Amino acid sequence: MDGQNNINSAVDLIKTAILQSQARAAAAVNQEQLALYYGIGKFISLNTRNKNWGTGAIKQISDKLKEELPGIKGFGERNLKNMRTFYEEWSMLESKTADTSAEIQSNSADASAEFTQDNDSKIVITNPLQLVSLPEFPLIEFLSISFSHHTAILSFSKEMEERLFYIRYCHNYKTTCDELPNIIKKKDLYHHQGKIANNFLNTLPDYKQAFRAIQMFKDEYLLDFINVEELGVRDEEVDERVIENSIVHNVKNFIMTFGKGFAFIGNQVHFDKLGHDHWVDLLFYNRDLERTVVFELKAGSFKVAYLAQLSAYLRILNDDDRRANEKAPIGIILCKDADKGYVEYVMQDYKQPMGVATYKTADEMDPELLKVLPPKEDLQKLLQNSSDKESNV
């Protein structure tokens, strides 16, 4: 038996080493590809913007590359133009000092290539990671995401800070390229991040924790997986249950909407306090905050009474459910609409950490954005399939 345990242990160690090596190799390949594309983009930019090349030169180069390197992918006309954009949008990474050229050639021999023009002058194509001189630039995150991610970010976001935000987001949450347009254009995470109405700075003693909580939650969420056909046909309480059931059926999407570190505990979680029943709509645990997080769902507009209800839930959780290694719970009210200034005003006297955010469903989105969503019938089928699978388990 001991011999078998030794074999299993050896297999685990070797497997871990292999996977770690593969991860490092993939990261190195990605960095090398970014360096190559940045360099090619620079070469193309210098020759097209200065009109050294005639009209249609990029297409001719692409066609010639396909001829001479059959089977090679990623060098079509569009992608060559994307490389040019990649260089031009991030050219500020390069040092502007007089000694730049010599420094580049001496420090990045392994990460550079040379392209020769007709006049035999040489342009050194250099890895941008050797050139970063901007303070607090997210270099690791920049190098960790693919060129396709960079292309999407440059296409859908125009402000520097917004681009850096999505670079960090892709790195932290392992976002796929297919998800990016939805995150940037439809959910608009950047412009809603850190703007939630809250009292965190007054109720969380550690300002770093308070700031982290503020940045973690948005002021508005798109819950596009909700079965909108069932909303508005009965009273608010029934509507709230429809929303809750949709979230439970799509809990992975809901967690991804809120970000990293959330673990689902349950819905309609029951607590008995002094003979009184309390039912928490949705209960999560967040590893980064080391706290449970309560989500209370409201089908209508914000009401002051919601704060009292949430405060009671947080008090009970803090007294009866909180573990020794956990910090005090946080509560978030999700409602259809709310006046942020008014919410923060009436929230001042509450001692429990709380926030109020709003949500939209698919039918309330901009018609142009709705075009990228599947039809309502398809959404309903997805929800029905999810329910059928759960009932068959």
Short mmCIF file of C-alpha atoms in Angstrom, two decimals:
data_model
loop_
_atom_site.label_atom_id
_atom_site.label_comp_id
_atom_site.label_asym_id
_atom_site.label_seq_id
_atom_site.Cartn_x
_atom_site.Cartn_y
_atom_site.Cartn_z
CA MET A 1 0.00 0.00 0.00
CA ASP A 2 2.84 2.37 0.89
CA GLY A 3 4.41 1.63 -2.49
CA GLN A 4 1.19 2.62 -4.27
CA ASN A 5 0.99 5.83 -2.20
CA ASN A 6 4.56 6.65 -3.21
CA ILE A 7 3.67 6.11 -6.87
CA ASN A 8 0.58 8.33 -6.57
CA SER A 9 2.61 11.02 -4.83
CA ALA A 10 5.30 10.86 -7.51
CA VAL A 11 2.69 11.12 -10.25
CA ASP A 12 1.14 14.18 -8.58
CA LEU A 13 4.52 15.89 -8.27
CA ILE A 14 5.50 15.16 -11.87
CA LYS A 15 2.07 16.21 -13.14
CA THR A 16 2.32 19.50 -11.23
CA ALA A 17 5.79 20.13 -12.64
CA ILE A 18 4.57 19.43 -16.18
CA LEU A 19 1.57 21.74 -15.84
CA GLN A 20 3.68 24.52 -14.32
CA SER A 21 6.22 24.16 -17.10
CA GLN A 22 3.49 24.30 -19.74
CA ALA A 23 2.04 27.42 -18.14
CA ARG A 24 5.46 29.12 -18.14
CA ALA A 25 6.05 28.07 -21.75
CA ALA A 26 2.65 29.43 -22.80
CA ALA A 27 3.38 32.73 -21.05
CA ALA A 28 6.76 32.96 -22.77
CA VAL A 29 5.20 32.22 -26.17
CA ASN A 30 2.55 34.89 -25.59
CA GLN A 31 5.19 37.49 -24.65
CA GLU A 32 7.25 36.59 -27.70
CA GLN A 33 4.18 36.92 -29.93
CA LEU A 34 3.30 40.33 -28.47
CA ALA A 35 6.89 41.45 -29.04
CA LEU A 36 6.79 40.25 -32.65
CA TYR A 37 3.41 41.86 -33.39
CA TYR A 38 4.44 45.11 -31.72
CA GLY A 39 7.58 45.18 -33.83
CA ILE A 40 5.82 44.33 -37.09
CA GLY A 41 3.22 46.96 -36.25
CA LYS A 42 5.96 49.53 -35.77
CA PHE A 43 7.60 48.60 -39.06
CA ILE A 44 4.29 48.86 -40.94
CA SER A 45 3.37 52.11 -39.21
CA LEU A 46 6.65 53.82 -40.06
CA ASN A 47 6.35 52.86 -43.71
CA THR A 48 2.63 53.47 -44.28
CA ARG A 49 2.18 56.65 -42.25
CA ASN A 50 5.24 58.20 -43.91
CA LYS A 51 3.96 57.03 -47.30
CA ASN A 52 7.07 55.01 -48.08
CA TRP A 53 4.74 52.31 -49.37
CA GLY A 54 2.01 52.69 -51.94
CA THR A 55 -1.69 51.97 -51.61
CA GLY A 56 -2.50 48.31 -51.06
CA ALA A 57 0.98 47.47 -49.75
CA ILE A 58 -0.33 45.75 -46.61
CA LYS A 59 -2.55 43.42 -48.64
CA GLN A 60 0.33 42.63 -50.98
CA ILE A 61 2.57 41.80 -48.01
CA SER A 62 -0.14 39.59 -46.51
CA ASP A 63 -0.67 37.71 -49.79
CA LYS A 64 3.09 37.25 -50.25
CA LEU A 65 3.48 35.91 -46.69
CA LYS A 66 0.74 33.34 -47.32
CA GLU A 67 2.57 32.31 -50.50
CA GLU A 68 5.98 31.94 -48.95
CA LEU A 69 4.85 30.59 -45.56
CA PRO A 70 1.92 28.30 -46.44
CA GLY A 71 -0.18 27.29 -43.46
CA ILE A 72 0.89 30.24 -41.31
CA LYS A 73 -2.01 32.01 -39.64
CA GLY A 74 -2.49 35.43 -38.11
CA PHE A 75 -0.90 37.52 -40.85
CA GLY A 76 -3.92 38.46 -42.95
CA GLU A 77 -4.41 42.04 -44.02
CA ARG A 78 -6.74 42.86 -41.13
CA ASN A 79 -4.41 41.40 -38.53
CA LEU A 80 -1.41 43.26 -39.96
CA LYS A 81 -3.43 46.46 -39.57
CA ASN A 82 -4.29 45.38 -36.00
CA MET A 83 -0.54 45.06 -35.35
CA ARG A 84 -0.05 48.59 -36.61
CA THR A 85 -2.80 49.79 -34.28
CA PHE A 86 -1.26 47.83 -31.40
CA TYR A 87 2.04 49.62 -31.90
CA GLU A 88 0.55 53.06 -32.47
CA GLU A 89 -1.75 52.93 -29.44
CA TRP A 90 1.01 51.68 -27.13
CA SER A 91 3.98 53.51 -28.65
CA MET A 92 4.13 55.65 -25.51
CA LEU A 93 5.71 52.61 -23.85
CA GLU A 94 8.93 53.45 -25.66
CA SER A 95 11.49 55.67 -24.03
CA LYS A 96 11.99 58.99 -25.81
CA THR A 97 15.57 59.55 -24.70
CA ALA A 98 18.42 59.97 -27.14
CA ASP A 99 20.07 56.77 -25.94
CA THR A 100 16.99 54.63 -26.57
CA SER A 101 18.26 52.86 -29.68
CA ALA A 102 21.57 51.80 -28.16
CA GLU A 103 19.88 50.73 -24.94
CA ILE A 104 17.30 48.68 -26.78
CA GLN A 105 19.84 46.89 -28.93
CA SER A 106 22.03 46.02 -25.96
CA ASN A 107 19.25 44.97 -23.57
CA SER A 108 16.87 43.06 -25.79
CA ALA A 109 18.86 41.02 -28.23
CA ASP A 110 16.77 37.94 -27.58
CA ALA A 111 13.50 39.78 -28.01
CA SER A 112 14.19 41.71 -31.20
CA ALA A 113 14.21 41.12 -34.92
CA GLU A 114 15.48 43.17 -37.84
CA PHE A 115 13.56 44.23 -40.90
CA THR A 116 15.55 45.60 -43.87
CA GLN A 117 14.05 48.27 -46.08
CA ASP A 118 14.91 48.85 -49.77
CA ASN A 119 17.55 51.39 -48.82
CA ASP A 120 19.24 48.80 -46.57
CA SER A 121 18.55 50.78 -43.38
CA LYS A 122 17.47 48.60 -40.49
CA ILE A 123 14.61 48.97 -38.06
CA VAL A 124 14.99 47.05 -34.83
CA ILE A 125 11.72 45.46 -33.76
CA THR A 126 11.77 45.40 -29.99
CA ASN A 127 9.76 43.78 -27.25
CA PRO A 128 7.65 46.47 -25.54
CA LEU A 129 8.24 44.93 -22.13
CA GLN A 130 11.82 46.24 -22.30
CA LEU A 131 10.59 49.78 -22.82
CA VAL A 132 7.92 50.46 -20.22
CA SER A 133 8.66 53.69 -18.41
CA LEU A 134 5.17 54.66 -17.22
CA PRO A 135 4.67 54.60 -13.43
CA GLU A 136 2.37 51.87 -12.09
CA PHE A 137 1.91 50.36 -15.55
CA PRO A 138 0.35 46.85 -15.20
CA LEU A 139 3.22 45.14 -17.02
CA ILE A 140 2.54 41.57 -15.88
CA GLU A 141 -1.13 41.86 -16.82
CA PHE A 142 -0.26 43.50 -20.16
CA LEU A 143 2.01 40.61 -21.12
CA SER A 144 -0.30 37.88 -19.84
CA ILE A 145 -3.25 38.48 -22.17
CA SER A 146 -3.32 37.51 -25.83
CA PHE A 147 -3.02 39.75 -28.86
CA SER A 148 -6.69 39.06 -29.59
CA HIS A 149 -7.58 40.42 -26.15
CA HIS A 150 -5.49 43.52 -26.84
CA THR A 151 -7.17 44.01 -30.21
CA ALA A 152 -10.65 43.82 -28.67
CA ILE A 153 -9.74 46.22 -25.86
CA LEU A 154 -8.28 48.74 -28.31
CA SER A 155 -11.36 48.41 -30.52
CA PHE A 156 -14.01 48.85 -27.85
CA SER A 157 -12.40 51.26 -25.37
CA LYS A 158 -10.67 54.53 -26.15
CA GLU A 159 -9.51 56.00 -22.83
CA MET A 160 -6.15 54.96 -21.39
CA GLU A 161 -7.47 54.24 -17.88
CA GLU A 162 -10.35 52.23 -19.31
CA ARG A 163 -7.96 50.12 -21.38
CA LEU A 164 -5.73 49.48 -18.38
CA PHE A 165 -8.82 48.51 -16.36
CA TYR A 166 -9.84 45.86 -18.92
CA ILE A 167 -6.27 44.58 -19.25
CA ARG A 168 -6.23 43.96 -15.49
CA TYR A 169 -9.73 42.50 -15.64
CA CYS A 170 -8.81 40.00 -18.36
CA HIS A 171 -5.73 38.94 -16.44
CA ASN A 172 -7.55 38.56 -13.10
CA TYR A 173 -10.69 36.83 -14.35
CA LYS A 174 -9.27 34.85 -17.29
CA THR A 175 -11.80 36.46 -19.61
CA THR A 176 -12.20 34.93 -23.07
CA CYS A 177 -12.09 37.05 -26.23
CA ASP A 178 -15.70 36.14 -26.96
CA GLU A 179 -16.78 37.58 -23.61
CA LEU A 180 -14.94 40.89 -24.00
CA PRO A 181 -17.36 42.78 -26.32
CA ASN A 182 -20.21 41.91 -23.95
CA ILE A 183 -18.24 43.07 -20.90
CA ILE A 184 -17.03 46.32 -22.45
CA LYS A 185 -19.97 47.43 -24.62
CA LYS A 186 -22.98 45.90 -22.92
CA LYS A 187 -22.09 45.70 -19.23
CA ASP A 188 -19.72 48.70 -19.35
CA LEU A 189 -17.88 47.51 -16.23
CA TYR A 190 -15.38 50.35 -16.24
CA HIS A 191 -17.87 53.20 -16.00
CA HIS A 192 -19.98 51.49 -13.33
CA GLN A 193 -17.15 50.18 -11.16
CA GLY A 194 -16.71 51.75 -7.70
CA LYS A 195 -19.79 54.01 -7.92
CA ILE A 196 -22.24 52.07 -5.78
CA ALA A 197 -24.19 54.02 -3.12
CA ASN A 198 -22.69 52.76 0.14
CA ASN A 199 -21.58 53.49 3.69
CA PHE A 200 -18.46 51.30 3.61
CA LEU A 201 -15.98 54.02 4.59
CA ASN A 202 -17.99 54.76 7.74
CA THR A 203 -18.71 51.18 8.76
CA LEU A 204 -15.59 49.19 7.79
CA PRO A 205 -12.72 50.05 10.19
CA ASP A 206 -9.96 49.10 7.73
CA TYR A 207 -10.00 51.75 4.99
CA LYS A 208 -8.23 49.35 2.61
CA GLN A 209 -11.07 46.85 3.04
CA ALA A 210 -13.59 49.65 2.57
CA PHE A 211 -11.91 50.79 -0.63
CA ARG A 212 -11.73 47.22 -1.91
CA ALA A 213 -15.44 46.72 -1.22
CA ILE A 214 -16.30 49.99 -3.01
CA GLN A 215 -14.29 48.91 -6.06
CA MET A 216 -15.76 45.41 -6.02
CA PHE A 217 -19.38 46.44 -6.52
CA LYS A 218 -20.92 48.45 -9.35
CA ASP A 219 -23.80 50.90 -9.19
CA GLU A 220 -25.72 49.07 -11.93
CA TYR A 221 -25.81 45.49 -13.15
CA LEU A 222 -27.11 43.86 -16.30
CA LEU A 223 -28.96 40.67 -15.41
CA ASP A 224 -29.65 39.68 -19.01
CA PHE A 225 -30.35 36.07 -18.11
CA ILE A 226 -33.59 36.90 -16.26
CA ASN A 227 -36.77 35.52 -17.82
CA VAL A 228 -38.27 38.93 -18.57
CA GLU A 229 -41.53 37.43 -19.92
CA GLU A 230 -42.50 36.48 -16.36
CA LEU A 231 -41.90 39.94 -14.88
CA GLY A 232 -44.64 42.52 -14.40
CA VAL A 233 -47.54 40.09 -14.66
CA ARG A 234 -48.06 39.67 -10.92
CA ASP A 235 -47.13 41.51 -7.74
CA GLU A 236 -43.62 42.63 -6.73
CA GLU A 237 -43.07 39.72 -4.35
CA VAL A 238 -43.66 37.19 -7.13
CA ASP A 239 -41.43 39.20 -9.46
CA GLU A 240 -38.67 39.10 -6.88
CA ARG A 241 -38.94 35.31 -6.71
CA VAL A 242 -38.69 35.11 -10.53
CA ILE A 243 -35.52 37.20 -10.40
CA GLU A 244 -34.11 35.08 -7.60
CA ASN A 245 -34.87 31.80 -9.41
CA SER A 246 -33.26 33.12 -12.59
CA ILE A 247 -30.15 34.04 -10.64
CA VAL A 248 -30.01 30.64 -8.92
CA HIS A 249 -30.38 28.87 -12.29
CA ASN A 250 -27.63 31.06 -13.68
CA VAL A 251 -25.53 31.40 -10.56
CA LYS A 252 -22.23 31.15 -12.47
CA ASN A 253 -23.24 34.12 -14.66
CA PHE A 254 -24.29 36.05 -11.57
CA ILE A 255 -20.97 35.42 -9.84
CA MET A 256 -19.07 36.46 -12.97
CA THR A 257 -21.19 39.62 -13.07
CA PHE A 258 -20.02 40.55 -9.59
CA GLY A 259 -16.42 39.51 -10.04
CA LYS A 260 -13.68 37.46 -8.47
CA GLY A 261 -13.73 35.47 -5.24
CA PHE A 262 -17.47 34.84 -4.75
CA ALA A 263 -18.78 31.46 -3.61
CA PHE A 264 -22.52 30.73 -3.57
CA ILE A 265 -23.90 29.60 -0.19
CA GLY A 266 -27.61 29.48 -0.91
CA ASN A 267 -30.90 31.24 -1.57
CA GLN A 268 -33.78 31.77 0.84
CA VAL A 269 -31.38 30.92 3.67
CA HIS A 270 -33.40 30.61 6.88
CA PHE A 271 -32.43 32.12 10.24
CA ASP A 272 -34.54 31.86 13.38
CA LYS A 273 -33.91 34.72 15.81
CA LEU A 274 -35.81 34.81 19.09
CA GLY A 275 -38.69 32.94 17.53
CA HIS A 276 -38.88 35.13 14.42
CA ASP A 277 -38.20 33.74 10.93
CA HIS A 278 -35.84 35.53 8.56
CA TRP A 279 -35.13 34.51 4.96
CA VAL A 280 -32.06 35.86 3.19
CA ASP A 281 -32.63 36.06 -0.57
CA LEU A 282 -29.09 35.22 -1.71
CA LEU A 283 -26.06 34.50 0.44
CA PHE A 284 -22.47 34.42 -0.84
CA TYR A 285 -19.00 34.29 0.66
CA ASN A 286 -16.23 36.47 -0.77
CA ARG A 287 -12.69 35.19 -0.28
CA ASP A 288 -11.02 38.53 -0.97
CA LEU A 289 -13.11 40.39 1.62
CA GLU A 290 -13.28 37.36 3.96
CA ARG A 291 -16.95 38.15 4.57
CA THR A 292 -20.36 36.77 3.76
CA VAL A 293 -22.30 38.99 1.36
CA VAL A 294 -26.10 39.26 1.44
CA PHE A 295 -28.00 40.21 -1.71
CA GLU A 296 -31.57 41.38 -1.19
CA LEU A 297 -33.61 41.52 -4.41
CA LYS A 298 -36.33 44.12 -4.95
CA ALA A 299 -38.51 44.25 -8.05
CA GLY A 300 -39.39 47.93 -7.61
CA SER A 301 -37.73 51.22 -6.70
CA PHE A 302 -35.61 51.75 -3.59
CA LYS A 303 -37.49 52.20 -0.30
CA VAL A 304 -35.99 53.31 3.01
CA ALA A 305 -37.56 50.27 4.71
CA TYR A 306 -35.22 48.02 2.72
CA LEU A 307 -32.25 49.33 4.72
CA ALA A 308 -33.86 48.34 8.02
CA GLN A 309 -34.62 44.86 6.71
CA LEU A 310 -31.07 44.39 5.44
CA SER A 311 -29.58 45.80 8.65
CA ALA A 312 -31.51 43.20 10.66
CA TYR A 313 -30.24 40.38 8.45
CA LEU A 314 -26.64 41.58 8.83
CA ARG A 315 -26.99 41.80 12.62
CA ILE A 316 -28.29 38.23 12.79
CA LEU A 317 -25.57 36.92 10.48
CA ASN A 318 -22.91 38.72 12.51
CA ASP A 319 -24.18 37.31 15.82
CA ASP A 320 -25.24 33.80 14.82
CA ASP A 321 -23.48 32.79 11.62
CA ARG A 322 -20.11 34.57 11.50
CA ARG A 323 -17.08 32.32 12.09
CA ALA A 324 -13.99 33.23 14.07
CA ASN A 325 -11.81 33.85 11.02
CA GLU A 326 -14.42 35.94 9.19
CA LYS A 327 -15.10 39.67 9.22
CA ALA A 328 -18.53 41.26 9.59
CA PRO A 329 -20.94 40.57 6.72
CA ILE A 330 -21.81 43.08 3.98
CA GLY A 331 -25.23 43.61 2.44
CA ILE A 332 -26.23 44.76 -1.04
CA ILE A 333 -29.76 45.75 -2.06
CA LEU A 334 -30.49 45.18 -5.75
CA CYS A 335 -33.51 47.18 -6.94
CA LYS A 336 -34.92 48.58 -10.17
CA ASP A 337 -33.89 52.18 -9.59
CA ALA A 338 -32.53 54.39 -6.82
CA ASP A 339 -31.47 57.99 -6.22
CA LYS A 340 -27.83 57.61 -5.14
CA GLY A 341 -27.66 60.91 -3.24
CA TYR A 342 -30.82 60.15 -1.31
CA VAL A 343 -29.73 56.58 -0.56
CA GLU A 344 -26.40 57.72 0.88
CA TYR A 345 -28.16 60.41 2.93
CA VAL A 346 -30.60 58.02 4.64
CA MET A 347 -27.88 55.38 5.03
CA GLN A 348 -25.70 57.57 7.28
CA ASP A 349 -27.10 56.37 10.61
CA TYR A 350 -26.82 52.65 9.85
CA LYS A 351 -23.89 50.87 11.45
CA GLN A 352 -23.94 47.81 9.20
CA PRO A 353 -21.90 47.95 5.94
CA MET A 354 -24.43 48.22 3.12
CA GLY A 355 -24.72 49.27 -0.51
CA VAL A 356 -27.57 49.84 -2.93
CA ALA A 357 -27.25 49.02 -6.63
CA THR A 358 -29.71 48.85 -9.50
CA TYR A 359 -30.14 46.30 -12.25
CA LYS A 360 -31.47 46.08 -15.78
CA THR A 361 -32.97 43.14 -17.61
CA ALA A 362 -32.51 42.36 -21.30
CA ASP A 363 -35.73 44.11 -22.42
CA GLU A 364 -34.55 47.43 -20.93
CA MET A 365 -31.30 47.55 -22.86
CA ASP A 366 -30.44 49.89 -25.69
CA PRO A 367 -31.93 48.45 -28.94
CA GLU A 368 -28.50 48.48 -30.58
CA LEU A 369 -27.03 46.39 -27.77
CA LEU A 370 -30.02 44.06 -27.78
CA LYS A 371 -29.02 42.97 -31.27
CA VAL A 372 -26.07 41.02 -29.86
CA LEU A 373 -28.30 39.01 -27.49
CA PRO A 374 -30.10 35.80 -28.46
CA PRO A 375 -33.90 36.12 -28.90
CA LYS A 376 -36.08 35.94 -25.79
CA GLU A 377 -37.36 32.54 -26.92
CA ASP A 378 -33.79 31.18 -26.84
CA LEU A 379 -33.23 32.65 -23.38
CA GLN A 380 -36.40 30.95 -22.17
CA LYS A 381 -35.27 27.63 -23.65
CA LEU A 382 -31.94 27.96 -21.85
CA LEU A 383 -33.71 28.61 -18.56
CA GLN A 384 -36.10 25.70 -19.16
CA ASN A 385 -33.23 23.35 -20.05
CA SER A 386 -31.43 24.43 -16.87
CA SER A 387 -34.55 23.69 -14.81
CA ASP A 388 -35.05 20.29 -16.50
CA LYS A 389 -31.43 19.29 -15.81
CA GLU A 390 -31.76 20.21 -12.14
CA SER A 391 -35.00 18.24 -11.80
CA ASN A 392 -33.34 15.17 -13.35
CA VAL A 393 -30.37 15.20 -10.97
#
